[in-house]
CSV table of N, CA and C in Angstrom, one decimal:
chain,number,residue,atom,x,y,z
A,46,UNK,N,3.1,-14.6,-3.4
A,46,UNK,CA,4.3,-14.1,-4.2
A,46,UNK,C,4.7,-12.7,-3.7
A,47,UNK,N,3.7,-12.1,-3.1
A,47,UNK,CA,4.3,-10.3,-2.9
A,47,UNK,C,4.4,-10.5,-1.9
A,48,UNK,N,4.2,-11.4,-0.6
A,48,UNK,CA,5.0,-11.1,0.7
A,48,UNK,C,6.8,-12.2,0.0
A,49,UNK,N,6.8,-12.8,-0.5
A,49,UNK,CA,8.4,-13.2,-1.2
A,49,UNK,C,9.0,-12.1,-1.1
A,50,UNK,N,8.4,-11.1,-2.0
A,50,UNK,CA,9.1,-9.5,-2.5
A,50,UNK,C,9.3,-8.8,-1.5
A,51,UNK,N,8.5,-8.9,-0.1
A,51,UNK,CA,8.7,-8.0,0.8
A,51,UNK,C,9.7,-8.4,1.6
A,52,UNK,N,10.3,-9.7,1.8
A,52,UNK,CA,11.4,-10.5,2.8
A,52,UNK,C,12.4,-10.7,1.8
A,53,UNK,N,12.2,-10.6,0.7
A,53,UNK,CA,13.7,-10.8,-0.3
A,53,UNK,C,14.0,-9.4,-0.2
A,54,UNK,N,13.4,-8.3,-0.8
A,54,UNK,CA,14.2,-6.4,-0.4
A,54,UNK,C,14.5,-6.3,1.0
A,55,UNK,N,16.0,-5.9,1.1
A,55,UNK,CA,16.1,-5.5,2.4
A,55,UNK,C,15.5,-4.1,2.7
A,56,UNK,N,14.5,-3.9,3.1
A,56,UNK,CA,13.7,-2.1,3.4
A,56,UNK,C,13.6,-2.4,4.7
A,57,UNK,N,13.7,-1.3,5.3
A,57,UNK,CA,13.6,-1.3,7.1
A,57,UNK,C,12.7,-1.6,7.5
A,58,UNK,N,11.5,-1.0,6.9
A,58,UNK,CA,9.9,-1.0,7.0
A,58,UNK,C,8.8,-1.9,6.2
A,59,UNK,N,8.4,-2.8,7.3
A,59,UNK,CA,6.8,-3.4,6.7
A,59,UNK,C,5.7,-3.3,6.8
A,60,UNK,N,4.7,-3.3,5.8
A,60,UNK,CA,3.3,-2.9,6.4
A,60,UNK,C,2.7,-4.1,5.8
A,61,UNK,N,1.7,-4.9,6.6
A,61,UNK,CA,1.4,-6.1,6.2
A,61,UNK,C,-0.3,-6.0,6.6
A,62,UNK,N,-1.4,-5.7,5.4
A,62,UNK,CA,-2.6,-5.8,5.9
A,62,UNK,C,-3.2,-6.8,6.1
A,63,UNK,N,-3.5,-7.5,6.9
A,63,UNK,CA,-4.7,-8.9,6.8
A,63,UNK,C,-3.9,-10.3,6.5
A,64,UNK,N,-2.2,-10.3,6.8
A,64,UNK,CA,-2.1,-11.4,6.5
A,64,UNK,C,-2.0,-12.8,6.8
A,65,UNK,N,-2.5,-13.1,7.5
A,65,UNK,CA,-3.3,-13.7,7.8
A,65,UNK,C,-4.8,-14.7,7.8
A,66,UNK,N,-5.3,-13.6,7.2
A,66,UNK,CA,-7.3,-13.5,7.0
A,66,UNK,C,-7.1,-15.1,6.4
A,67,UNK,N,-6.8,-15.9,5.8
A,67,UNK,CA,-7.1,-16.9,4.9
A,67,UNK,C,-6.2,-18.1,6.0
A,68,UNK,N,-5.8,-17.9,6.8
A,68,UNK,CA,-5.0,-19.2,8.1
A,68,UNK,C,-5.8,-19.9,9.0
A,69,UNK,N,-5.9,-21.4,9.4
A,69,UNK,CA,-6.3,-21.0,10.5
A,69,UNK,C,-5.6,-20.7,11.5
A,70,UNK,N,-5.6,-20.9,12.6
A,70,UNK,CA,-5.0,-20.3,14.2
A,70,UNK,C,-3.6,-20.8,14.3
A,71,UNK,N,-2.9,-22.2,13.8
A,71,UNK,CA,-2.3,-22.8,14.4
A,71,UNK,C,-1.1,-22.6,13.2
A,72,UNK,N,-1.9,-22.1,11.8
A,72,UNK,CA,-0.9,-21.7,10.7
A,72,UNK,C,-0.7,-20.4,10.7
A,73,UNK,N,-1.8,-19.5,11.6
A,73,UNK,CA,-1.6,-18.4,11.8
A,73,UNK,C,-0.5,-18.3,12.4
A,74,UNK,N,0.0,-18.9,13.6
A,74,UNK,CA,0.6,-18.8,14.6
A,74,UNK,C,2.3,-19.1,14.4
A,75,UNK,N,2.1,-19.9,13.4
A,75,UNK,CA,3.4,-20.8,12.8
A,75,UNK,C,4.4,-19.4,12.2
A,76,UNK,N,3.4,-18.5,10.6
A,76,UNK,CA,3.3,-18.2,10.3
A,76,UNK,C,4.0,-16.3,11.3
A,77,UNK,N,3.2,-15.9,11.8
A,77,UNK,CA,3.5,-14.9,12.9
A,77,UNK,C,4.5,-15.3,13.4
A,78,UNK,N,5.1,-16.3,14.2
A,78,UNK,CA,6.4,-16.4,14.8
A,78,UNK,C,7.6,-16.7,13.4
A,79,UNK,N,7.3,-16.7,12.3
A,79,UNK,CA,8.4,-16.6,11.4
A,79,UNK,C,8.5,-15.3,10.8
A,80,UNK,N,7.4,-14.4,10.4
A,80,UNK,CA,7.1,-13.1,10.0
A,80,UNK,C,8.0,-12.2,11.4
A,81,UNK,N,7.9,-12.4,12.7
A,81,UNK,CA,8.5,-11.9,13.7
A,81,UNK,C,10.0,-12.5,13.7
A,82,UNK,N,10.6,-13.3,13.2
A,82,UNK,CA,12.3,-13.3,12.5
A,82,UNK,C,12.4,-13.0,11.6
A,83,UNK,N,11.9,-12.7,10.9
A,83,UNK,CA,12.1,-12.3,9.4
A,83,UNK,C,12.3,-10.8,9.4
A,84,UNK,N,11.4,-10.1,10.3
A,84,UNK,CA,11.2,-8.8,10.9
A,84,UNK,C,12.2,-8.2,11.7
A,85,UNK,N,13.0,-8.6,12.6
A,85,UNK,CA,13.5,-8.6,14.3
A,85,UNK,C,14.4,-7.7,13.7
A,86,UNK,N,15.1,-6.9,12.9
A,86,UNK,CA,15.9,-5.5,12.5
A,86,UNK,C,15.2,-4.7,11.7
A,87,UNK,N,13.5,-5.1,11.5
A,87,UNK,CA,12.5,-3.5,10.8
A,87,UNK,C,11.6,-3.5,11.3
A,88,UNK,N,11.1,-2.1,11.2
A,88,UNK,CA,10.2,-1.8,11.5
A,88,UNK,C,9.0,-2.5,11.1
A,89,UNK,N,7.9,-3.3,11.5
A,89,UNK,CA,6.6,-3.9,11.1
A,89,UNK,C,5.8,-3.5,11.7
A,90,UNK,N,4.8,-3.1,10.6
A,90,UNK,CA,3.2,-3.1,11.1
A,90,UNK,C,2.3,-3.6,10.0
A,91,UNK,N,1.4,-4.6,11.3
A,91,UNK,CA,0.7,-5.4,10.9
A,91,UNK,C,-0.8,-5.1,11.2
A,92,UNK,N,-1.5,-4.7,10.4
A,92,UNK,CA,-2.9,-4.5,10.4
A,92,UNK,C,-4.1,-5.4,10.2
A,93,UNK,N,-4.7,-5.6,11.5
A,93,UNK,CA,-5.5,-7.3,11.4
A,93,UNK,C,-6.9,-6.7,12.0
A,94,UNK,N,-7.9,-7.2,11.9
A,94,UNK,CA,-8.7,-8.0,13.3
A,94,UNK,C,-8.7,-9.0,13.9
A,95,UNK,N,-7.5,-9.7,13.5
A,95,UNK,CA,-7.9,-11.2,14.4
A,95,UNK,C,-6.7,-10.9,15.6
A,96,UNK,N,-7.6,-10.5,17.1
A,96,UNK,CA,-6.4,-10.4,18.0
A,96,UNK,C,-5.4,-11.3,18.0
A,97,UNK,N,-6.0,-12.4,17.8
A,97,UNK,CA,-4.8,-13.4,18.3
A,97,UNK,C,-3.4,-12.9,17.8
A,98,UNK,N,-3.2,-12.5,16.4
A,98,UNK,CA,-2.0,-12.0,16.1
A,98,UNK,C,-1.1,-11.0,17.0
A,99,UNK,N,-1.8,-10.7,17.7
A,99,UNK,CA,-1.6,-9.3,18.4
A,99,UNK,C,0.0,-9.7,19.3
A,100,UNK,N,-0.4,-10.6,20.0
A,100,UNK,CA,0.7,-11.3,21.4
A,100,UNK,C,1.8,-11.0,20.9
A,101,UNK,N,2.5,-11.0,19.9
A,101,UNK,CA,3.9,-10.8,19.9
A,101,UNK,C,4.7,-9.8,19.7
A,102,UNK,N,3.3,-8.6,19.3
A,102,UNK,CA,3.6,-7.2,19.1
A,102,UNK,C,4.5,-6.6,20.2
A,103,UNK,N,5.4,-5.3,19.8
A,103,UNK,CA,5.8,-4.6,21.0
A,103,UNK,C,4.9,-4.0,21.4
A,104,UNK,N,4.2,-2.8,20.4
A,104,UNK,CA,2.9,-2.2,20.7
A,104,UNK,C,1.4,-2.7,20.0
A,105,UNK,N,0.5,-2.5,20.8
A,105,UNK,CA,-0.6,-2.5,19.7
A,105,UNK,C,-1.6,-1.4,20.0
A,106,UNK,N,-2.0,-0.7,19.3
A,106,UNK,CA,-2.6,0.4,18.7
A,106,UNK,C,-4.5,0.2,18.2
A,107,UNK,N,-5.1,0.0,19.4
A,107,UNK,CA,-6.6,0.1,18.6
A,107,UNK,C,-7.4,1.3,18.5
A,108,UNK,N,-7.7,1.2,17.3
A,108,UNK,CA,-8.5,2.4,16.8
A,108,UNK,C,-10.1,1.9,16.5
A,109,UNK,N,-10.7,2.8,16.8
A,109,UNK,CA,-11.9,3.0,16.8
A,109,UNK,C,-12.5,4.1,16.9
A,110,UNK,N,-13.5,4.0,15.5
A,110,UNK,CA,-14.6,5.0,15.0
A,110,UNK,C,-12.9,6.5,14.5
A,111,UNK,N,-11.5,6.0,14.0
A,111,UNK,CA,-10.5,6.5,13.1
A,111,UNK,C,-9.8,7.7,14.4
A,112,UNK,N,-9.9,7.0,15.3
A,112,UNK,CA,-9.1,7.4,16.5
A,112,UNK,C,-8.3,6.5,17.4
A,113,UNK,N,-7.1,6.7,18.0
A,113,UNK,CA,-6.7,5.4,18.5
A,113,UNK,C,-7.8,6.0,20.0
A,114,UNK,N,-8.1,4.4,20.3
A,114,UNK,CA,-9.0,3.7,21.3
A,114,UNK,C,-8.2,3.8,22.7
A,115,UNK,N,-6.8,2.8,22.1
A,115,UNK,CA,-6.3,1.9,23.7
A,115,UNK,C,-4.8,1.6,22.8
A,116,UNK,N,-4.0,1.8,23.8
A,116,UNK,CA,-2.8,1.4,23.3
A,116,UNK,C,-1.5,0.8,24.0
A,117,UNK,N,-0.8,-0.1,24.1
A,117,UNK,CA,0.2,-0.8,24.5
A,117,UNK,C,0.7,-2.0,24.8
A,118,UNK,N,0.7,-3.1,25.1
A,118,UNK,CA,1.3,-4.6,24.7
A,118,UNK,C,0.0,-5.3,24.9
A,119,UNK,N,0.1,-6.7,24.6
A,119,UNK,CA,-1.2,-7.3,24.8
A,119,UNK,C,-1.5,-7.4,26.1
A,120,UNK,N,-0.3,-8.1,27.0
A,120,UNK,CA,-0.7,-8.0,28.5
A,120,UNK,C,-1.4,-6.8,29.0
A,121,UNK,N,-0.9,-5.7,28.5
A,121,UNK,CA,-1.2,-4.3,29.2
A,121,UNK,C,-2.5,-3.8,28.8
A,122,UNK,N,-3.0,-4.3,27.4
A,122,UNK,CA,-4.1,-3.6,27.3
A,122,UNK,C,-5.1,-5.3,27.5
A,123,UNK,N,-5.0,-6.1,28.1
A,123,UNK,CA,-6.0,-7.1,28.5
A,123,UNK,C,-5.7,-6.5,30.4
A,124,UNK,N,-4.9,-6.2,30.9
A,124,UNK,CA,-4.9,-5.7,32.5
A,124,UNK,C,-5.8,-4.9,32.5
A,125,UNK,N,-6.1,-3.7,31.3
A,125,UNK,CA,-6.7,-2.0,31.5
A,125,UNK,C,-8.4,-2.8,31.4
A,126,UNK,N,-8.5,-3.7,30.8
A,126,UNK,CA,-9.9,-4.3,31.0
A,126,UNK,C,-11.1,-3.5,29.8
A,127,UNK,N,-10.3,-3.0,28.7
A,127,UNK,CA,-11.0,-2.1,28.2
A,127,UNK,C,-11.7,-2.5,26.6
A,128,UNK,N,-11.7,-2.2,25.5
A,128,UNK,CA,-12.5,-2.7,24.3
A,128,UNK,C,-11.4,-4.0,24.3
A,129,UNK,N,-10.5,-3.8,24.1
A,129,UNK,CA,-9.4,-4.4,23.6
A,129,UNK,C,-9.4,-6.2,24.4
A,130,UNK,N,-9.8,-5.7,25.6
A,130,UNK,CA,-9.7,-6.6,26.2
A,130,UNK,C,-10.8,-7.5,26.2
A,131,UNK,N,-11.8,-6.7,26.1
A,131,UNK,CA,-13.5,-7.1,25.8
A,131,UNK,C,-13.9,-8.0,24.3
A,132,UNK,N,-12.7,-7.7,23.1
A,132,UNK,CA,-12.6,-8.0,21.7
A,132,UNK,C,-12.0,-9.5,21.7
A,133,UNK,N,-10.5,-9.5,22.6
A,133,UNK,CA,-9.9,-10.6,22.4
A,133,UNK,C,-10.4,-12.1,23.5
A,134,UNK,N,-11.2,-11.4,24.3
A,134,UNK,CA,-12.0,-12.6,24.7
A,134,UNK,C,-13.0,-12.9,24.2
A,135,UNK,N,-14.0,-12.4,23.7
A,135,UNK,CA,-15.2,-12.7,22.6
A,135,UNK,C,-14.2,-13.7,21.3
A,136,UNK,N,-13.3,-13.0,20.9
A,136,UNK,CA,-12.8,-13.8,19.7
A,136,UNK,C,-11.9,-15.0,20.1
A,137,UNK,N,-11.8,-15.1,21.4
A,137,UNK,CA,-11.0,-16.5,22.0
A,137,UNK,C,-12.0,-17.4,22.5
A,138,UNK,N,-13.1,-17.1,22.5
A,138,UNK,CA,-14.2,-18.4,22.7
A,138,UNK,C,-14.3,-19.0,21.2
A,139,UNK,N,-13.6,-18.8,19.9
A,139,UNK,CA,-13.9,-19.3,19.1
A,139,UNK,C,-12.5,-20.3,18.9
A,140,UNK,N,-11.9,-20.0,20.0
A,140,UNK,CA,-10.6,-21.0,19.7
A,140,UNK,C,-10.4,-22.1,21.0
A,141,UNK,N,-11.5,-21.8,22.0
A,141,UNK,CA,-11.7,-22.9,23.0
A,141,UNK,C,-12.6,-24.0,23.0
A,142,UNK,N,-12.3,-25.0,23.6
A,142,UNK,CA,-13.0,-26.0,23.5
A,142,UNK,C,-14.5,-25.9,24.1
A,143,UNK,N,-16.1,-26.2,23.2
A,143,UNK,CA,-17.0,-25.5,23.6
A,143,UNK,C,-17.4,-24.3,23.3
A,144,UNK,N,-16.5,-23.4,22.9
A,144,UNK,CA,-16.6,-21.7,22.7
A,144,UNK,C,-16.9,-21.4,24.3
A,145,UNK,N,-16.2,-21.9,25.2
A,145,UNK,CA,-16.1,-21.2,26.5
A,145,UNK,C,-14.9,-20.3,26.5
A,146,UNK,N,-14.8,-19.4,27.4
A,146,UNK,CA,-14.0,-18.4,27.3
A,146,UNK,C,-13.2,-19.0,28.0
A,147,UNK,N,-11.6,-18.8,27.7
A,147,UNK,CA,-10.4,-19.4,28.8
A,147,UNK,C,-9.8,-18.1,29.4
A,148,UNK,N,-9.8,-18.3,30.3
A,148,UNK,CA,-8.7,-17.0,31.0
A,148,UNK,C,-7.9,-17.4,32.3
């Protein structure tokens, strides 16, 4: 009901913690690519652990130990080879067939 309230007020700005945590992947995904039209004239930030949400971000921002870590698109921060990139492959063996890693 309170994300209703946040797409019914026109406000420029969203902050959306965790929404997702309760999806799986494929409703996550459904879900994200509608949140991302619903969005496309405000500002959104979306605060997760599950990379997978990450892909459609303009930026993404990881912080670690309340500092940012690594920062910039998903391609760009999986090229730098760095936590970011180290996180969303560990958490993408849980969405391949076997828990092998795909790349």
């Amino acid at each position: 009901m309170s994300l209703a309230r946040v797409f019914a007020t026109d406000t420029p700005f969203v902050i959306l913690d965790e929404p997702s945590s309760a999806l799986d992947p494929i409703a996550e995904n459904d879900m994200y690519l509608k949140y991302s039209e619903l969005t496309k004239d405000k500002t959104a930030i979306y605060i997760s652990h599950r990379l997978s949400s990450t892909r459609f971000c303009d930026r993404i921002i990881l912080l670690d130990d309340a500092k940012i870590a690594e920062m910039g698109t998903h391609e760009e921060l999986l090229a730098l080879g760095g936590k970011y990139a180290e996180m969303f492959r560990l958490q993408a063996k849980n969405y391949t067939a076997g828990g092998e890693e795909n790349e």
